[in-house]
GROMACS .gro file of C-alpha atoms in nm:
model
  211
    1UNK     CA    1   9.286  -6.678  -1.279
    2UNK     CA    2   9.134  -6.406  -1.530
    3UNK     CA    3   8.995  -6.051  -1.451
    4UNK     CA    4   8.743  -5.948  -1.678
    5UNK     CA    5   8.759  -5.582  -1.630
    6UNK     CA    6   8.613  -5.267  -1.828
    7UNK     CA    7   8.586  -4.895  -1.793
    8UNK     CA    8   8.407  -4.742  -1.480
    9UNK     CA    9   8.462  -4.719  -1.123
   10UNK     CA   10   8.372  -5.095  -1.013
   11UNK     CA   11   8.666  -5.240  -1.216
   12UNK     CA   12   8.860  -4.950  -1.133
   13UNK     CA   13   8.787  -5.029  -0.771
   14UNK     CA   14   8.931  -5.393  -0.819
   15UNK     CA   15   9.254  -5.268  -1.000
   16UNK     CA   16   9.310  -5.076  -0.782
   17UNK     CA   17   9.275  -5.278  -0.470
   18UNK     CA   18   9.510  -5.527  -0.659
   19UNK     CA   19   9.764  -5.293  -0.708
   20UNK     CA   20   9.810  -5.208  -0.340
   21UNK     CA   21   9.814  -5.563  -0.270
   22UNK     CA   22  10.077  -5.626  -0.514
   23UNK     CA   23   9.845  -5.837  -0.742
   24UNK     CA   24   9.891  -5.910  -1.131
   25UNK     CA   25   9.648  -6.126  -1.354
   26UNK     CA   26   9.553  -6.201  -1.671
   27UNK     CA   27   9.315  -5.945  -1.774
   28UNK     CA   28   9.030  -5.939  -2.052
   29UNK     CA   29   8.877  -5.597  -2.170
   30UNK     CA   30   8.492  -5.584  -2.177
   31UNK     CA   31   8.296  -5.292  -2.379
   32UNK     CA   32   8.068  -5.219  -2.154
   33UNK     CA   33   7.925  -4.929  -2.380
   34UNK     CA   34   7.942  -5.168  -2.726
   35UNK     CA   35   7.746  -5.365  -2.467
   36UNK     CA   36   7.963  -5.699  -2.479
   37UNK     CA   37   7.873  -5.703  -2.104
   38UNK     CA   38   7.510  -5.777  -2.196
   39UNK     CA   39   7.628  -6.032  -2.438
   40UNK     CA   40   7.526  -6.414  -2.434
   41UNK     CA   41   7.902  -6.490  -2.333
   42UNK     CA   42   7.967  -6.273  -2.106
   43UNK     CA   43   7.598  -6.347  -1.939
   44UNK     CA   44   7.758  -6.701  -1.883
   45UNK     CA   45   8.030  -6.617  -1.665
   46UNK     CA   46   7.858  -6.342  -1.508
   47UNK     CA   47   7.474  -6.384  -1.495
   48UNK     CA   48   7.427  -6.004  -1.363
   49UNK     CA   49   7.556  -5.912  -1.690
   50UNK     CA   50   7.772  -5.652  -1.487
   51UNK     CA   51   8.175  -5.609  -1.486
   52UNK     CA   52   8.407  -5.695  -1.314
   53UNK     CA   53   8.435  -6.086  -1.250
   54UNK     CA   54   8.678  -6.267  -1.188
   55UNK     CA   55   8.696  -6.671  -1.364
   56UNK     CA   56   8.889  -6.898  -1.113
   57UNK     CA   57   9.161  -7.203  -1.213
   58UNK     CA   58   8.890  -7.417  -1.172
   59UNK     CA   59   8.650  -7.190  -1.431
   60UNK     CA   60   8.415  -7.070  -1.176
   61UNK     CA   61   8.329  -6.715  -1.122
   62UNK     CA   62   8.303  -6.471  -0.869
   63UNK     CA   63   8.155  -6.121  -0.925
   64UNK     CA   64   8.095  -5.845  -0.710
   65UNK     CA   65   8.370  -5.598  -0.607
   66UNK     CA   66   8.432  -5.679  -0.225
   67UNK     CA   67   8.364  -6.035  -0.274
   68UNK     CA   68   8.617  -6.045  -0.554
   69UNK     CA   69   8.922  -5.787  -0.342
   70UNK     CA   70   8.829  -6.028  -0.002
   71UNK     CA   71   8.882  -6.310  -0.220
   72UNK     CA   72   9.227  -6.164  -0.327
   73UNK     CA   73   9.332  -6.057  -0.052
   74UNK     CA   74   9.282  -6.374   0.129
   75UNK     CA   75   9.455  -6.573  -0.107
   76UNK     CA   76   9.761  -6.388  -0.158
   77UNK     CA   77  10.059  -6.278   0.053
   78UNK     CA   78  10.141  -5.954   0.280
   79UNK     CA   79   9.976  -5.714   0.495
   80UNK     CA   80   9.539  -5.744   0.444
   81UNK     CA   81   9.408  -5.417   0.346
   82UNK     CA   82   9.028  -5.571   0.518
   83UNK     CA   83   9.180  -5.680   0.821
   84UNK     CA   84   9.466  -5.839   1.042
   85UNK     CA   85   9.206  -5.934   1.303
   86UNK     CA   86   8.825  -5.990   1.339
   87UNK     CA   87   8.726  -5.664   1.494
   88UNK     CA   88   8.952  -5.517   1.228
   89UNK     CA   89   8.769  -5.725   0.911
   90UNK     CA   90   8.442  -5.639   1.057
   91UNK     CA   91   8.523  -5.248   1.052
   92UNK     CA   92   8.650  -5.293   0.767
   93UNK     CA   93   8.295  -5.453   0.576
   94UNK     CA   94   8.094  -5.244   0.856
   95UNK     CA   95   8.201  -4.965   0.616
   96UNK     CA   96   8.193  -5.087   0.299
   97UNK     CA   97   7.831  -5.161   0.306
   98UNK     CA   98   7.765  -4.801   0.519
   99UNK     CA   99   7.917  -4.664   0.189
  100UNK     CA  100   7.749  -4.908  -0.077
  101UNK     CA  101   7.378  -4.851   0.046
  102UNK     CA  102   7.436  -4.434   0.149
  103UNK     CA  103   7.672  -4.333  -0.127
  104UNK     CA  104   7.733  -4.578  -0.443
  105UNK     CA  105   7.367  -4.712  -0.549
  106UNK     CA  106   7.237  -4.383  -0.467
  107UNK     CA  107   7.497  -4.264  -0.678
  108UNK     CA  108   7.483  -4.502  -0.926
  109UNK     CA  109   7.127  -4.563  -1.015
  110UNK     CA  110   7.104  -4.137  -1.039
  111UNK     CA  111   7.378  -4.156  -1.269
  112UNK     CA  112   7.173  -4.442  -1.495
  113UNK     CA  113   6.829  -4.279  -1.496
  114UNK     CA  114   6.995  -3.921  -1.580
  115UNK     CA  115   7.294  -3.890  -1.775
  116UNK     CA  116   7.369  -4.224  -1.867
  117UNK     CA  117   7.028  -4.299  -1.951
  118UNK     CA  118   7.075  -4.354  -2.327
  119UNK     CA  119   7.304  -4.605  -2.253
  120UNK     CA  120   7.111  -4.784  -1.995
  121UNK     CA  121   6.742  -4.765  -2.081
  122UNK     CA  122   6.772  -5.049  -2.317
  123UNK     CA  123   6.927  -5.305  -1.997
  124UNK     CA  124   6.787  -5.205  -1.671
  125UNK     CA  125   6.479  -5.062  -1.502
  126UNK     CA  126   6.513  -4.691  -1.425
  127UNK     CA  127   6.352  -4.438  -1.229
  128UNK     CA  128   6.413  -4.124  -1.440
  129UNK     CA  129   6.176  -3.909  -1.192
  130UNK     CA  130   6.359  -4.007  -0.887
  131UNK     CA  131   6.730  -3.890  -1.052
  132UNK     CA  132   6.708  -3.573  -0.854
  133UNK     CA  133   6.613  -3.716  -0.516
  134UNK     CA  134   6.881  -3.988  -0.539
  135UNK     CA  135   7.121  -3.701  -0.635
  136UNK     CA  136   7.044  -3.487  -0.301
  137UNK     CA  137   7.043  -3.840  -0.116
  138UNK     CA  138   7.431  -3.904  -0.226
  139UNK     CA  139   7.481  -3.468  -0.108
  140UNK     CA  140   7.304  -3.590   0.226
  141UNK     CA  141   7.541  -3.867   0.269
  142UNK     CA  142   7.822  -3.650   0.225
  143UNK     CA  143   7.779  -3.431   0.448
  144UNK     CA  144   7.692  -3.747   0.704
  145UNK     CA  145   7.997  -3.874   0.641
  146UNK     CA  146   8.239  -3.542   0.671
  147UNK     CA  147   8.176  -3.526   1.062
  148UNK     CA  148   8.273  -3.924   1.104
  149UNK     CA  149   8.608  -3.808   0.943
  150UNK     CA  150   8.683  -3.573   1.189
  151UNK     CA  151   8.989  -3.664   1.318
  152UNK     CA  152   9.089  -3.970   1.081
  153UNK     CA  153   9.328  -4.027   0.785
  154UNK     CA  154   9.122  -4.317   0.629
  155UNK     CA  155   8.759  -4.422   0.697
  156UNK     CA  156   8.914  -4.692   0.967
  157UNK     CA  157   9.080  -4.443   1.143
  158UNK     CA  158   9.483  -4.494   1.083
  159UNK     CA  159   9.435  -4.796   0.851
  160UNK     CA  160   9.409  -4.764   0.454
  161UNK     CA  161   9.171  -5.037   0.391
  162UNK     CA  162   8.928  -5.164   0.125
  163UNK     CA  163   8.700  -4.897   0.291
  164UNK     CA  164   8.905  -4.607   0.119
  165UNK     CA  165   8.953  -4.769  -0.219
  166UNK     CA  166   8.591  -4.822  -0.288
  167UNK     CA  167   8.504  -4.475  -0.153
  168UNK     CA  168   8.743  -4.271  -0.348
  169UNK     CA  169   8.673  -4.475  -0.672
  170UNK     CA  170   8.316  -4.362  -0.628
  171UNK     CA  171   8.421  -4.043  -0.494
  172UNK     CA  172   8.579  -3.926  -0.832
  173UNK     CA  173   8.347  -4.098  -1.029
  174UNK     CA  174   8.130  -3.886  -0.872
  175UNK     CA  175   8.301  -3.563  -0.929
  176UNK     CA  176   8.296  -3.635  -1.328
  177UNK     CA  177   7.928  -3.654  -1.283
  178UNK     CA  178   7.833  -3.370  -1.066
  179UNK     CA  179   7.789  -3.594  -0.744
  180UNK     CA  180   8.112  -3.563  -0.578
  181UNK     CA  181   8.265  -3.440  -0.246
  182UNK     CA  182   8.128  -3.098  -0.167
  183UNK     CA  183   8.380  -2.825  -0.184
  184UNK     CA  184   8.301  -2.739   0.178
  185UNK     CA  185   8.363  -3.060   0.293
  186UNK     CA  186   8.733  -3.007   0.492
  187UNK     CA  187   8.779  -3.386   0.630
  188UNK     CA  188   8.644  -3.570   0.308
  189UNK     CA  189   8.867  -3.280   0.102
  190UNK     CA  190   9.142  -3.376   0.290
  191UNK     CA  191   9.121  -3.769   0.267
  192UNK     CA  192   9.031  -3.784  -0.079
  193UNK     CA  193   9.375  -3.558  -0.158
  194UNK     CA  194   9.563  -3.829   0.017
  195UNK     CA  195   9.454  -4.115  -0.120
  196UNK     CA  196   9.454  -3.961  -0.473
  197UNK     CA  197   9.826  -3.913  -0.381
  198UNK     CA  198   9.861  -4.270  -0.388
  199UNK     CA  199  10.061  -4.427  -0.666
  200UNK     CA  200   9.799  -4.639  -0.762
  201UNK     CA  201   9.492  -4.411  -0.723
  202UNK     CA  202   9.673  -4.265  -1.123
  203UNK     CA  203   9.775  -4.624  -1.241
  204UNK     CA  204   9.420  -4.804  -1.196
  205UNK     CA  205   9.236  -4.532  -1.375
  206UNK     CA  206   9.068  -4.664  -1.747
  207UNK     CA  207   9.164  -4.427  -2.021
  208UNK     CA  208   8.854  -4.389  -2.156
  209UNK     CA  209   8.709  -4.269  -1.797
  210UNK     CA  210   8.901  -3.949  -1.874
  211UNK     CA  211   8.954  -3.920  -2.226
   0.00000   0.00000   0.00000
């Protein structure tokens, strides 16, 4: 297999989740801002033009971040960080879509059609206008979320899952663009300090995320 991985927190997401599990693979850099992502190569394996994605023995290719870490983790040996059982998997994904749709696009597309709009203009649709309203949306959710904390070490409770690697990937991507966890936030303060404890929370960051 091949990971085709790049700067930002979707790839960072992956590498990390792959480090938890104990995973190595061959990896291939993308330039994402030279824009090889949008390139008629990388459109082959990957026809959302997005990173990561991840090319198979067999050359096929799977994209999109849970699919790719469920993939992973199904395939490969020791404890599942989605789930030992089937109530357990289905908390698990029950979450990571509650924090896709609330937090991440919110997040994301604000990011796009504000600040990273000089790089993006040129490759997606964006909604300049509605950067502030997605901005207090992603504030909103925060706040949501802190009270479902209450009580918890990781988003399922007393299990580190999938759940709390794509959240805190987001959640300090989100803190280098001025969406982050509010300061007054005690439960999400407190889980994002432990999992940024984690060995691999430093490892899977991309230099040039924090240069």
């Amino acid at each position: 297999m091949k990971f085709y991985s790049s700067r930002g927190p979707n790839p960072r997401l992956v590498r990390m989740f792959m480090m938890e599990r104990g995973i190595e693979l061959p990896t291939v850099e993308v330039d994402i801002v030279a824009g090889e992502n949008v390139s008629e190569d990388y459109k082959a394996l990957n026809p959302s033009a997005q990173t990561p994605c991840l090319q198979l023995d067999d050359g096929s290719v799977l994209a999109e971040v849970t699919t790719i870490c469920g993939y992973l983790d199904e395939i490969s040996p020791g404890l599942s960080l989605i789930g030992e059982t089937p109530q357990e998997r289905a908390e698990t994904r029950m979450w990571n879509r509650r924090i896709d749709v609330r937090i991440l696009e919110p997040m994301t597309l604000a990011f796009r059609s504000a600040e990273g709009l000089p790089m993006f203009e040129s490759r997606c649709r964006l909604i300049p206008h509605a950067a502030d309203d997605l901005k207090a949306i992603v504030q909103e959710n925060w706040a949501w979320l802190e009270s479902l904390m209450a009580g918890k070490d990781y988003v399922c409770g007393d299990r580190f899952t999938l759940a709390d690697v794509q959240l805190f990937c987001f959640a300090e991507f989100g803190g280098m663009i001025g969406q982050g966890i509010p300061a007054d936030l005690p439960n999400l303060q407190g889980w994002f300090a432990r999992i940024a404890a984690r060995p691999s929370a430093a490892a899977s960051r991309h230099p040039a995320d924090f240069a």
